[in-house]
PDB file of C-alpha atoms in Angstrom:
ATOM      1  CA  UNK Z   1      27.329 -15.402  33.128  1.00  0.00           C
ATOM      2  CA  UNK Z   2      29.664 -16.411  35.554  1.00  0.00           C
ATOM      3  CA  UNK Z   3      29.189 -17.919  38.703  1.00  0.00           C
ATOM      4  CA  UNK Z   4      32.060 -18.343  41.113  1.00  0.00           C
ATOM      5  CA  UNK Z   5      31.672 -20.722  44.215  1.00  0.00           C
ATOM      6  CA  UNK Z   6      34.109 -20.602  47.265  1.00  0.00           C
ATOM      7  CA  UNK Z   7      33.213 -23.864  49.726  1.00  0.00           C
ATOM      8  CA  UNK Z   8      35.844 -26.160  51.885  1.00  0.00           C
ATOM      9  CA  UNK Z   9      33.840 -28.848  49.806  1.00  0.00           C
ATOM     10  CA  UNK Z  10      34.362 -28.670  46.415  1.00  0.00           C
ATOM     11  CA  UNK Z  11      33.274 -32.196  45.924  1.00  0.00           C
ATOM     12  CA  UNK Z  12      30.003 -31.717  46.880  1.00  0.00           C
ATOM     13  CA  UNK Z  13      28.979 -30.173  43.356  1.00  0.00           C
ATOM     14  CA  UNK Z  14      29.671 -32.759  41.447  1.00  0.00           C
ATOM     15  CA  UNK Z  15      26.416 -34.158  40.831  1.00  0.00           C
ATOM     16  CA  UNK Z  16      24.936 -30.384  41.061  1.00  0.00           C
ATOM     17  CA  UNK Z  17      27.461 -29.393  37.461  1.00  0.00           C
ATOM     18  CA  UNK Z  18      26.572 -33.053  36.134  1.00  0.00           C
ATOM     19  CA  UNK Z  19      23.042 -33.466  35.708  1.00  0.00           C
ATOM     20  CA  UNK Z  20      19.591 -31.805  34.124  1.00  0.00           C
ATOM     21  CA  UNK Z  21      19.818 -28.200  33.480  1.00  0.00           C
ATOM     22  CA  UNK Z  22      22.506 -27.102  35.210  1.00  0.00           C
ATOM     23  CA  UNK Z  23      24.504 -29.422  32.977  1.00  0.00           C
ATOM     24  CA  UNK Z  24      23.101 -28.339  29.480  1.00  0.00           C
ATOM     25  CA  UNK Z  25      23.619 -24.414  30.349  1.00  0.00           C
ATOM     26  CA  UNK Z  26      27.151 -25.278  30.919  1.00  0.00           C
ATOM     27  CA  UNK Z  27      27.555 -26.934  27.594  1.00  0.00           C
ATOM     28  CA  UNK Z  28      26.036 -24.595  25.560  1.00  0.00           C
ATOM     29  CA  UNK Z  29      28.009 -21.658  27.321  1.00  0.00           C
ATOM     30  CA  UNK Z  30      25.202 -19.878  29.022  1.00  0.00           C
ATOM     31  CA  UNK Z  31      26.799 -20.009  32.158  1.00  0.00           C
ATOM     32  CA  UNK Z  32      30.309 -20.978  33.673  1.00  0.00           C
ATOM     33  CA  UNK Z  33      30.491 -22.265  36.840  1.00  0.00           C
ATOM     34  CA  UNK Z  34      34.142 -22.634  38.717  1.00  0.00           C
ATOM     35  CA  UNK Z  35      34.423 -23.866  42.109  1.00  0.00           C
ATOM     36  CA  UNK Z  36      36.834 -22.465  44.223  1.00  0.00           C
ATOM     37  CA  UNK Z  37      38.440 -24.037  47.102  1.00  0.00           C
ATOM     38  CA  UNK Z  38      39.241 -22.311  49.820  1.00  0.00           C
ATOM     39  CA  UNK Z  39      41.828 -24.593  51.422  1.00  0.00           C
ATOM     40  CA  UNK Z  40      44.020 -23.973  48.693  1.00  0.00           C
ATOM     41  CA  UNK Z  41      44.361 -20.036  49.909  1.00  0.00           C
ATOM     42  CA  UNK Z  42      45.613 -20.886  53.265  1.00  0.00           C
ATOM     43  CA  UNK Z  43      49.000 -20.175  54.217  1.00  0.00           C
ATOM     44  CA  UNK Z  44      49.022 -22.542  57.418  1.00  0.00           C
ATOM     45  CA  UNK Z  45      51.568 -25.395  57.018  1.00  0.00           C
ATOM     46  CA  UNK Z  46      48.726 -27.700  58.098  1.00  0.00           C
ATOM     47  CA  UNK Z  47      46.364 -26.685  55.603  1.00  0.00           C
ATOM     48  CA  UNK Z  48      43.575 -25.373  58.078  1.00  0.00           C
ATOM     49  CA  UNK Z  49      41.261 -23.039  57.212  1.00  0.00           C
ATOM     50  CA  UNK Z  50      39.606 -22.689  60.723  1.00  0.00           C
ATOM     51  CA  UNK Z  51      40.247 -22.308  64.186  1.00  0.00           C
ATOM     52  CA  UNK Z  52      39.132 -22.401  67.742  1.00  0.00           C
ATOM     53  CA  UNK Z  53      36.337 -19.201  68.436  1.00  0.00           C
ATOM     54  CA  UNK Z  54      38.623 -16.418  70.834  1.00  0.00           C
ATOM     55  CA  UNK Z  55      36.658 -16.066  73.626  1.00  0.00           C
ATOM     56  CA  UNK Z  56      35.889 -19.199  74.089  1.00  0.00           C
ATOM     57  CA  UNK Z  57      32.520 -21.422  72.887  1.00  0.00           C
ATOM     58  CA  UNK Z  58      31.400 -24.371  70.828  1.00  0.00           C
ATOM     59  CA  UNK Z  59      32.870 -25.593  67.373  1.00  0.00           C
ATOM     60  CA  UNK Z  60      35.226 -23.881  65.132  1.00  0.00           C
ATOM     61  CA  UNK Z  61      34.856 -20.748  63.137  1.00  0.00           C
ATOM     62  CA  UNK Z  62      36.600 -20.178  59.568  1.00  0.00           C
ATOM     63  CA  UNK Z  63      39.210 -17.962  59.283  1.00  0.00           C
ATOM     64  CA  UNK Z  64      39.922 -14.782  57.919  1.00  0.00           C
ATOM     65  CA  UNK Z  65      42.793 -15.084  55.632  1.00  0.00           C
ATOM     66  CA  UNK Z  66      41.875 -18.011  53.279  1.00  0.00           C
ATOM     67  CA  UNK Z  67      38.370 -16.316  52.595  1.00  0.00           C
ATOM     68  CA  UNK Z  68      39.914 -12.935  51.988  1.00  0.00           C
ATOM     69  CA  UNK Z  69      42.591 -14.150  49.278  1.00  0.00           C
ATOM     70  CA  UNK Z  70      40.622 -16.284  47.408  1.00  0.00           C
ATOM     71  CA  UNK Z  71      37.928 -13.201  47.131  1.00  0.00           C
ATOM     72  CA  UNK Z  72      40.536 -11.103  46.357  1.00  0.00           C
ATOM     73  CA  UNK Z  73      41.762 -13.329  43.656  1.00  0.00           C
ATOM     74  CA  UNK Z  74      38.744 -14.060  42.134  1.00  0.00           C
ATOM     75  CA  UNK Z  75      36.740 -10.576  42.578  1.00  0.00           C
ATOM     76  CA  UNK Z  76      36.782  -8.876  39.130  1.00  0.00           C
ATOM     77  CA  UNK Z  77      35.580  -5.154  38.743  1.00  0.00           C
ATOM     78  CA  UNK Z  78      32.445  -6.392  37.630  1.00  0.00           C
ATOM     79  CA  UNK Z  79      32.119  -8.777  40.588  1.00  0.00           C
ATOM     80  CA  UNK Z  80      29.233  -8.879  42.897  1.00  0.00           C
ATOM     81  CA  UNK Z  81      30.080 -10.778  46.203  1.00  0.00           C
ATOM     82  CA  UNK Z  82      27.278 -12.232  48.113  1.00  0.00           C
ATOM     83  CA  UNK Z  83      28.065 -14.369  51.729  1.00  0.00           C
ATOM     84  CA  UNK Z  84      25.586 -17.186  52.493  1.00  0.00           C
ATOM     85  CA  UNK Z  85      24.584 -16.276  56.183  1.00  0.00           C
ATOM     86  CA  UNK Z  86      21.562 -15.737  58.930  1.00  0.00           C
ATOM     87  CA  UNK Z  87      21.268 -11.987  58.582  1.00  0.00           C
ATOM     88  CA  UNK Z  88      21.312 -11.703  54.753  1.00  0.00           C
ATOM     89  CA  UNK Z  89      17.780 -10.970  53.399  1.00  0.00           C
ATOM     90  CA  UNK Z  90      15.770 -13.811  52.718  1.00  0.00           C
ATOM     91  CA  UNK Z  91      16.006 -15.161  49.078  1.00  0.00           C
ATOM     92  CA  UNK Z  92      12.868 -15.088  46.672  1.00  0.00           C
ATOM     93  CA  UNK Z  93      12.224 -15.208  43.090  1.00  0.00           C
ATOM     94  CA  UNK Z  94      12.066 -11.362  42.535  1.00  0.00           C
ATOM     95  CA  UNK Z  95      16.186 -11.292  44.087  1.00  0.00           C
ATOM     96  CA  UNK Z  96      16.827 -14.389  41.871  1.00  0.00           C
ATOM     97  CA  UNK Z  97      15.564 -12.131  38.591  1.00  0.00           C
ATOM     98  CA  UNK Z  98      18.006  -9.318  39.724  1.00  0.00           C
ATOM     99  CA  UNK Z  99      20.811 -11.611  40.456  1.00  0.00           C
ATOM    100  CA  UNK Z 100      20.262 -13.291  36.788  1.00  0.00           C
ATOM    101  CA  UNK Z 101      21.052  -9.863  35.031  1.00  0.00           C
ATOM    102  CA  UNK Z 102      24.427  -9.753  36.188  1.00  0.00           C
ATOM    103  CA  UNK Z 103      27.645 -11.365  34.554  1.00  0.00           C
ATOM    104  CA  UNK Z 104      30.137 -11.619  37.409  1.00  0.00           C
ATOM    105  CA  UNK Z 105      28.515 -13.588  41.050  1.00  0.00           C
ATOM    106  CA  UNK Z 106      30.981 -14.709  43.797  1.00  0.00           C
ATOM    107  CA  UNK Z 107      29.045 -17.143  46.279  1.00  0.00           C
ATOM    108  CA  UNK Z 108      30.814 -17.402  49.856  1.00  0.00           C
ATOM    109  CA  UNK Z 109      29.534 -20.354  51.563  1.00  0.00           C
ATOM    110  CA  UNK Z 110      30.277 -20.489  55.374  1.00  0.00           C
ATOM    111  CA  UNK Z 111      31.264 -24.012  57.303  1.00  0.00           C
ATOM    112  CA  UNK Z 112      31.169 -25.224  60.606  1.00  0.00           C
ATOM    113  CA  UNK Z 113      30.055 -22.686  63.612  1.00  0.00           C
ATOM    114  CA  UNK Z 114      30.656 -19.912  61.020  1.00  0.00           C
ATOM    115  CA  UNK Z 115      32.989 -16.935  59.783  1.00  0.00           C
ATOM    116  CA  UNK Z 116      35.124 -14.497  61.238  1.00  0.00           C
ATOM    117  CA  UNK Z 117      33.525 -11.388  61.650  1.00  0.00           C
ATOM    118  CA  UNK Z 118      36.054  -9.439  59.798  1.00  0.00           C
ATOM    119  CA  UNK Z 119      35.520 -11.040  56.206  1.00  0.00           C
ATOM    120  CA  UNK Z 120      31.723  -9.629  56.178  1.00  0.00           C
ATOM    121  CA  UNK Z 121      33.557  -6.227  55.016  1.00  0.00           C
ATOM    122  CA  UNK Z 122      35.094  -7.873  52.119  1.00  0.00           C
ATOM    123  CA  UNK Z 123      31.646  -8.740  50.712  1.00  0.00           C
ATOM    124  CA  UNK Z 124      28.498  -6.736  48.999  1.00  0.00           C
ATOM    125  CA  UNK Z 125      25.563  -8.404  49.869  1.00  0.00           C
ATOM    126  CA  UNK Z 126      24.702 -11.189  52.790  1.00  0.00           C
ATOM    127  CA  UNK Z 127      22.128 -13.774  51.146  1.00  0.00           C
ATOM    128  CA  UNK Z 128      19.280 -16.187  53.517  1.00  0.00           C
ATOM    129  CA  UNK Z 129      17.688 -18.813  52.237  1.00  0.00           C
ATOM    130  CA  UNK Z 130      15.540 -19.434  55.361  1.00  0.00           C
ATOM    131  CA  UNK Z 131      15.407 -19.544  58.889  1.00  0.00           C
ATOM    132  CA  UNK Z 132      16.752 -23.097  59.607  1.00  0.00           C
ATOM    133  CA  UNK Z 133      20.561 -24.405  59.728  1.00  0.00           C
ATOM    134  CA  UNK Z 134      22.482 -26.117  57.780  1.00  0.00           C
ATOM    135  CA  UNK Z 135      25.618 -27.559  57.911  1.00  0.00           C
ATOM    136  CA  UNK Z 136      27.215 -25.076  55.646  1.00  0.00           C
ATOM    137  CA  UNK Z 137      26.350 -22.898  52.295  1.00  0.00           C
ATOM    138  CA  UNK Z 138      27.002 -25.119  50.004  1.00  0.00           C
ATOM    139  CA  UNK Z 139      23.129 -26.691  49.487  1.00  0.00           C
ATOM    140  CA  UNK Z 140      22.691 -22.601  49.778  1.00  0.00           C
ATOM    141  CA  UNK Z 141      24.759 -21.900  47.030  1.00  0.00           C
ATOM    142  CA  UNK Z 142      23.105 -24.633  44.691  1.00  0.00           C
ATOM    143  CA  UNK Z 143      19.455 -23.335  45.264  1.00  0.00           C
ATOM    144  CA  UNK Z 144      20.884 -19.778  44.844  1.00  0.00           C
ATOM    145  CA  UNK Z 145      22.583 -20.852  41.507  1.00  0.00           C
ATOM    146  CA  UNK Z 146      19.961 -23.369  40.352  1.00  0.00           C
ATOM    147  CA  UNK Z 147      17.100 -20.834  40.444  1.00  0.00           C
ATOM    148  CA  UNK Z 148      19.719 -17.877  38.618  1.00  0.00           C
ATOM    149  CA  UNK Z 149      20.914 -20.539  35.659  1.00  0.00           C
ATOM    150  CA  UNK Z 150      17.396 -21.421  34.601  1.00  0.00           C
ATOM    151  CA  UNK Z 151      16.351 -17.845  34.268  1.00  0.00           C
ATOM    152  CA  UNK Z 152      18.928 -17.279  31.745  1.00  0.00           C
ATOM    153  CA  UNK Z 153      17.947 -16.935  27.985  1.00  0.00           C
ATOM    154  CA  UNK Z 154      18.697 -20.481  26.312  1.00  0.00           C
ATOM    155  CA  UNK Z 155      18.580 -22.503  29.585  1.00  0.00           C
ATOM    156  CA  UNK Z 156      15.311 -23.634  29.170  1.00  0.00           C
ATOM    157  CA  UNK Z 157      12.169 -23.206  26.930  1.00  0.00           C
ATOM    158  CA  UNK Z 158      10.845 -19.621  27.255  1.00  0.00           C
ATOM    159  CA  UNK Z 159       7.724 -20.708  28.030  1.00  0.00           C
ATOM    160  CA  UNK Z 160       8.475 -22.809  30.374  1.00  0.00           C
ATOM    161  CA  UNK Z 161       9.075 -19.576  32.622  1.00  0.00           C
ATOM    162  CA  UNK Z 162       6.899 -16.976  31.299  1.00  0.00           C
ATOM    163  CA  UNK Z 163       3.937 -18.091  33.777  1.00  0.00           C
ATOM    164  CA  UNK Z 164       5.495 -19.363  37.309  1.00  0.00           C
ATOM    165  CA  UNK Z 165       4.922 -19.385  41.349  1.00  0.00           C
ATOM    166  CA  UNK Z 166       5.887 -16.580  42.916  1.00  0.00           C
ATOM    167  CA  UNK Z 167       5.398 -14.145  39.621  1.00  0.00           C
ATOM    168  CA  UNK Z 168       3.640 -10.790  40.818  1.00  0.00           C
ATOM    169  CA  UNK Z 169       3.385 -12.858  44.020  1.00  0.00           C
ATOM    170  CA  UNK Z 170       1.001 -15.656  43.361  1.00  0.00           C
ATOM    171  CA  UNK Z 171       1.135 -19.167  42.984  1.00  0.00           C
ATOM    172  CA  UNK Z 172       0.834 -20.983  39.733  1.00  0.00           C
ATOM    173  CA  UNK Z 173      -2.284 -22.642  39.113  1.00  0.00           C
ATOM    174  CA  UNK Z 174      -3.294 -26.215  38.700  1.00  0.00           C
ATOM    175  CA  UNK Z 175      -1.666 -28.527  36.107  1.00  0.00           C
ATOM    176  CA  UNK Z 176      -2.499 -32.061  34.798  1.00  0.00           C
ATOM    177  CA  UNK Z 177      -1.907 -34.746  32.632  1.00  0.00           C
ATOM    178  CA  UNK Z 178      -3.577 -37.925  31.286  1.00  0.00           C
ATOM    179  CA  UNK Z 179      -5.465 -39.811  31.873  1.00  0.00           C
ATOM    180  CA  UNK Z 180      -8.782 -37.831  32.166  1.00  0.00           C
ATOM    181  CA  UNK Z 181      -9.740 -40.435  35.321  1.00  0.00           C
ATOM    182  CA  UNK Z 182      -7.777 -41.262  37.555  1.00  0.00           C
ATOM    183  CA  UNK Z 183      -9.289 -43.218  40.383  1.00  0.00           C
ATOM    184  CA  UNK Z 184     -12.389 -41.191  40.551  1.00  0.00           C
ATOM    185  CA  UNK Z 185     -10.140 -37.686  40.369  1.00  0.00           C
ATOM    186  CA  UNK Z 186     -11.081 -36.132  37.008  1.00  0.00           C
ATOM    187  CA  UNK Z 187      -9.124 -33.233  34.716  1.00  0.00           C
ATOM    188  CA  UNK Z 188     -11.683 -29.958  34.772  1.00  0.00           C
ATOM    189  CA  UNK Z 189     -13.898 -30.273  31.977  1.00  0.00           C
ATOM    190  CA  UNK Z 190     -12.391 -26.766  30.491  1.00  0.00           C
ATOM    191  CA  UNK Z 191      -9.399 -27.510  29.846  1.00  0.00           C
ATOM    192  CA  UNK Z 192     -10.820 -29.525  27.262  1.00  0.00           C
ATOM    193  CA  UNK Z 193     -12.727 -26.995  25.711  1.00  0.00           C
ATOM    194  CA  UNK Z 194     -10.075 -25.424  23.395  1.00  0.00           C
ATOM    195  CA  UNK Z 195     -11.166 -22.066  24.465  1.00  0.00           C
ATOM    196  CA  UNK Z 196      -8.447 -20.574  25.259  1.00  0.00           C
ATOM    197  CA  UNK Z 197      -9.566 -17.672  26.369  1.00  0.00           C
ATOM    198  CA  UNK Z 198     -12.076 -19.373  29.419  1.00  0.00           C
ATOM    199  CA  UNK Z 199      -8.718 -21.860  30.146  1.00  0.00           C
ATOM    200  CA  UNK Z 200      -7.091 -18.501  30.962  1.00  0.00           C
ATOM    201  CA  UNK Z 201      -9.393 -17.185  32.595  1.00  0.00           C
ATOM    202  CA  UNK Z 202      -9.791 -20.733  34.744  1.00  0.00           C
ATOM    203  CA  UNK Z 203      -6.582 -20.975  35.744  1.00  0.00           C
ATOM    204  CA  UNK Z 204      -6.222 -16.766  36.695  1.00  0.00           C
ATOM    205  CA  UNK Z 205      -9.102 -17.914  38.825  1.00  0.00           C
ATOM    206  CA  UNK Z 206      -7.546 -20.730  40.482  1.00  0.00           C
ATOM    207  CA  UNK Z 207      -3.781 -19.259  40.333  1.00  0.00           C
ATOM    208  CA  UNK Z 208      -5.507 -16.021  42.926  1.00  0.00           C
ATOM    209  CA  UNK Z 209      -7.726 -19.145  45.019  1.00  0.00           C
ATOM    210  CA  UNK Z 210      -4.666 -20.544  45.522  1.00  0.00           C
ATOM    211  CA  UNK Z 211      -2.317 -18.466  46.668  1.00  0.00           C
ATOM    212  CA  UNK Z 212      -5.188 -16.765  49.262  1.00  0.00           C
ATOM    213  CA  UNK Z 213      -5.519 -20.073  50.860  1.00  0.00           C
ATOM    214  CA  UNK Z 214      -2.122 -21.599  51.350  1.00  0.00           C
ATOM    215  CA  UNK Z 215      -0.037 -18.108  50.671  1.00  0.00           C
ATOM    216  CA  UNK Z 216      -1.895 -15.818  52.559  1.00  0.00           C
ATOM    217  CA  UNK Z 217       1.341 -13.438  53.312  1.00  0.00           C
ATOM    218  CA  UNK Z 218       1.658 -13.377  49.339  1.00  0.00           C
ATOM    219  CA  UNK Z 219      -1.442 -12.929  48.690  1.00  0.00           C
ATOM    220  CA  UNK Z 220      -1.788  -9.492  50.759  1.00  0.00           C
ATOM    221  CA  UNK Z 221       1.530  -8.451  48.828  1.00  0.00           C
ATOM    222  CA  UNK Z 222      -0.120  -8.914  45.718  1.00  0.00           C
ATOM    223  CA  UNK Z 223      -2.214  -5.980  43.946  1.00  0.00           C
ATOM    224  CA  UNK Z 224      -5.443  -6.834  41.904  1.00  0.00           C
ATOM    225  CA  UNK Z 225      -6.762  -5.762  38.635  1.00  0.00           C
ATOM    226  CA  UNK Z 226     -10.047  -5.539  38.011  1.00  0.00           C
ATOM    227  CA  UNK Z 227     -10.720  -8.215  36.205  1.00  0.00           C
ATOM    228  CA  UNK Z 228      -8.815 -10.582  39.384  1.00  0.00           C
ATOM    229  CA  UNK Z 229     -11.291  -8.736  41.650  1.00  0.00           C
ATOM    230  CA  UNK Z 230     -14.119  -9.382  39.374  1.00  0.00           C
ATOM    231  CA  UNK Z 231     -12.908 -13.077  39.246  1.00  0.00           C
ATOM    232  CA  UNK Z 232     -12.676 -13.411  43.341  1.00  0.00           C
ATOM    233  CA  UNK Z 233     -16.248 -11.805  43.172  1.00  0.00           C
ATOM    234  CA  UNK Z 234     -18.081 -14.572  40.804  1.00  0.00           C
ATOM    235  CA  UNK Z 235     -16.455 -17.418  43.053  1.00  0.00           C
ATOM    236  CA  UNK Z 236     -17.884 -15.786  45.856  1.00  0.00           C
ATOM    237  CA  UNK Z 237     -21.290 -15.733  44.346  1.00  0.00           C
ATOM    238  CA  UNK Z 238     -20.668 -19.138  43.198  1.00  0.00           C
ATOM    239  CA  UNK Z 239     -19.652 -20.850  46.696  1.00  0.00           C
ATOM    240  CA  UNK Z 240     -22.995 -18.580  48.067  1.00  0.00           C
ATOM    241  CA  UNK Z 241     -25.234 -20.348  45.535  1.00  0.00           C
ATOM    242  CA  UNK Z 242     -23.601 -23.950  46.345  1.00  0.00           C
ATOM    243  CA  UNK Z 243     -24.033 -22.955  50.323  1.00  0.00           C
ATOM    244  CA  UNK Z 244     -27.510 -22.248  49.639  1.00  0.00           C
ATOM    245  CA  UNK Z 245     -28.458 -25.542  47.223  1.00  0.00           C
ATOM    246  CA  UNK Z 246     -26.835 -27.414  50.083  1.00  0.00           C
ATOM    247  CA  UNK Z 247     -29.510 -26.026  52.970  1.00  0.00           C
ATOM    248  CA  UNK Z 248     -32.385 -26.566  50.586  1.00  0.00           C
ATOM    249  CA  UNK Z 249     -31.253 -29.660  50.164  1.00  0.00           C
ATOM    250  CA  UNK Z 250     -31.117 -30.369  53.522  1.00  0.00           C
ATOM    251  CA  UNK Z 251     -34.120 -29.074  54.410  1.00  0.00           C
ATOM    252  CA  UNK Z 252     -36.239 -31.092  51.966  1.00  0.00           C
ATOM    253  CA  UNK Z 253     -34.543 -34.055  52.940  1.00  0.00           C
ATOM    254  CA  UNK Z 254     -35.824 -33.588  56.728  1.00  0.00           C
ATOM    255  CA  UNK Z 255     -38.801 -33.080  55.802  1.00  0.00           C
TER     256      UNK Z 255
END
């Protein structure tokens, strides 16, 4: 695969190409990664890539011409273009697992107060990565590239992504590590059971509690099987049974 990043600020992913995973994919050829910068495209005698907003208003907006050549110089048939911006969709795990089966991606990312208008018809798709601002695409690009490379075969272990958060939208259950105790907070007995089978089950159990507490929106998105419903019916039984031990409890220990 190759990824192709336009930015003002090439420097800034240095450490990103450098380091961890992102670094080994590179080596091994998995992915390429070649930063473009958009400066060099400009045709102003002073090197500027942005201007003043027409019309009048706050900070300065980059211009059209740069961004336009260095697409066009770097957009292959097999190219797919995506700008970093406000109205793109928002990006999730499932548009990370279609953006991982392609072999050409072109990442705009957008500086300062923003882009001209006219370069959103030179691109395919317009990407979010939340509702908050930043001071440009760059970090955008990263997360957007980060969460592509490691879903590439080779990048890392396969099983290291064959169970994860946001899969079939719910949250990945519980994990631990020694020691057994630690400061009164103890690893579930079951997972030291060796049945595999139970552990699954466990963690299926805790994977669906999970994601209907702090996920809610996800949660309604995902569809259950029978056997998840059947699981979500025993804890209910189970929390009923503790609720009632709890008030016969109590009331023996008024009396």
């Amino acid at each position: 695969m190759r990824i192709k990043i336009l930015t003002l600020f090439p420097e800034m992913f240095d450490g990103f190409m450098t380091n961890s995973i992102i670094k080994r994919a590179i080596s091994k050829g998995i992915v390429e990664i070649k930063i473009i910068n958009i400066r060099d495209y400009t045709k102003d005698k002073y090197r500027r890539v942005d201007s003043a907003p027409v019309g009048g208003g706050a900070g300065l907006i980059m211009k059209c011409q740069p961004i336009v050549d260095a697409l066009k110089d770097n957009k292959g048939d097999a190219s797919k273009t995506i700008m970093l911006s406000p109205r793109g969709s928002t990006y999730n795990q499932a548009k990370a697992k279609e953006l991982s089966k392609l072999d050409d991606i072109i990442l705009l990312c957008g500086h300062y107060e923003g882009i001209d208008e006219r370069v959103n018809k030179y691109v395919d798709e317009q990407i979010s990565i939340g509702d908050y601002i930043l001071t440009g695409g760059e970090l955008g690009s990263m997360i957007i590239s980060d969460s592509i490379i490691r879903l590439l075969d080779g990048a890392i272990a396969e099983e290291s992504i064959s169970v994860e958060s946001f899969d079939d939208n719910l949250l990945e259950y519980p994990q631990y590590t020694e020691p057994y105790d630690y400061n009164g907070d103890k690893i579930p007995d079951i997972l030291y059971s060796g049945n595999h089978q139970a552990i699954d089950k466990w963690r299926k159990k805790k994977s669906l509690l999970l994601t209907k507490e702090h996920r809610p929106d996800m949660f309604e998105k995902h569809i259950l099987t029978k056997q998840e419903k059947k699981l979500l019916e025993e804890d209910d039984k189970e929390k009923a049974s503790w609720e009632l031990a709890a008030i016969e409890k109590g009331k023996k220990f008024i009396k």
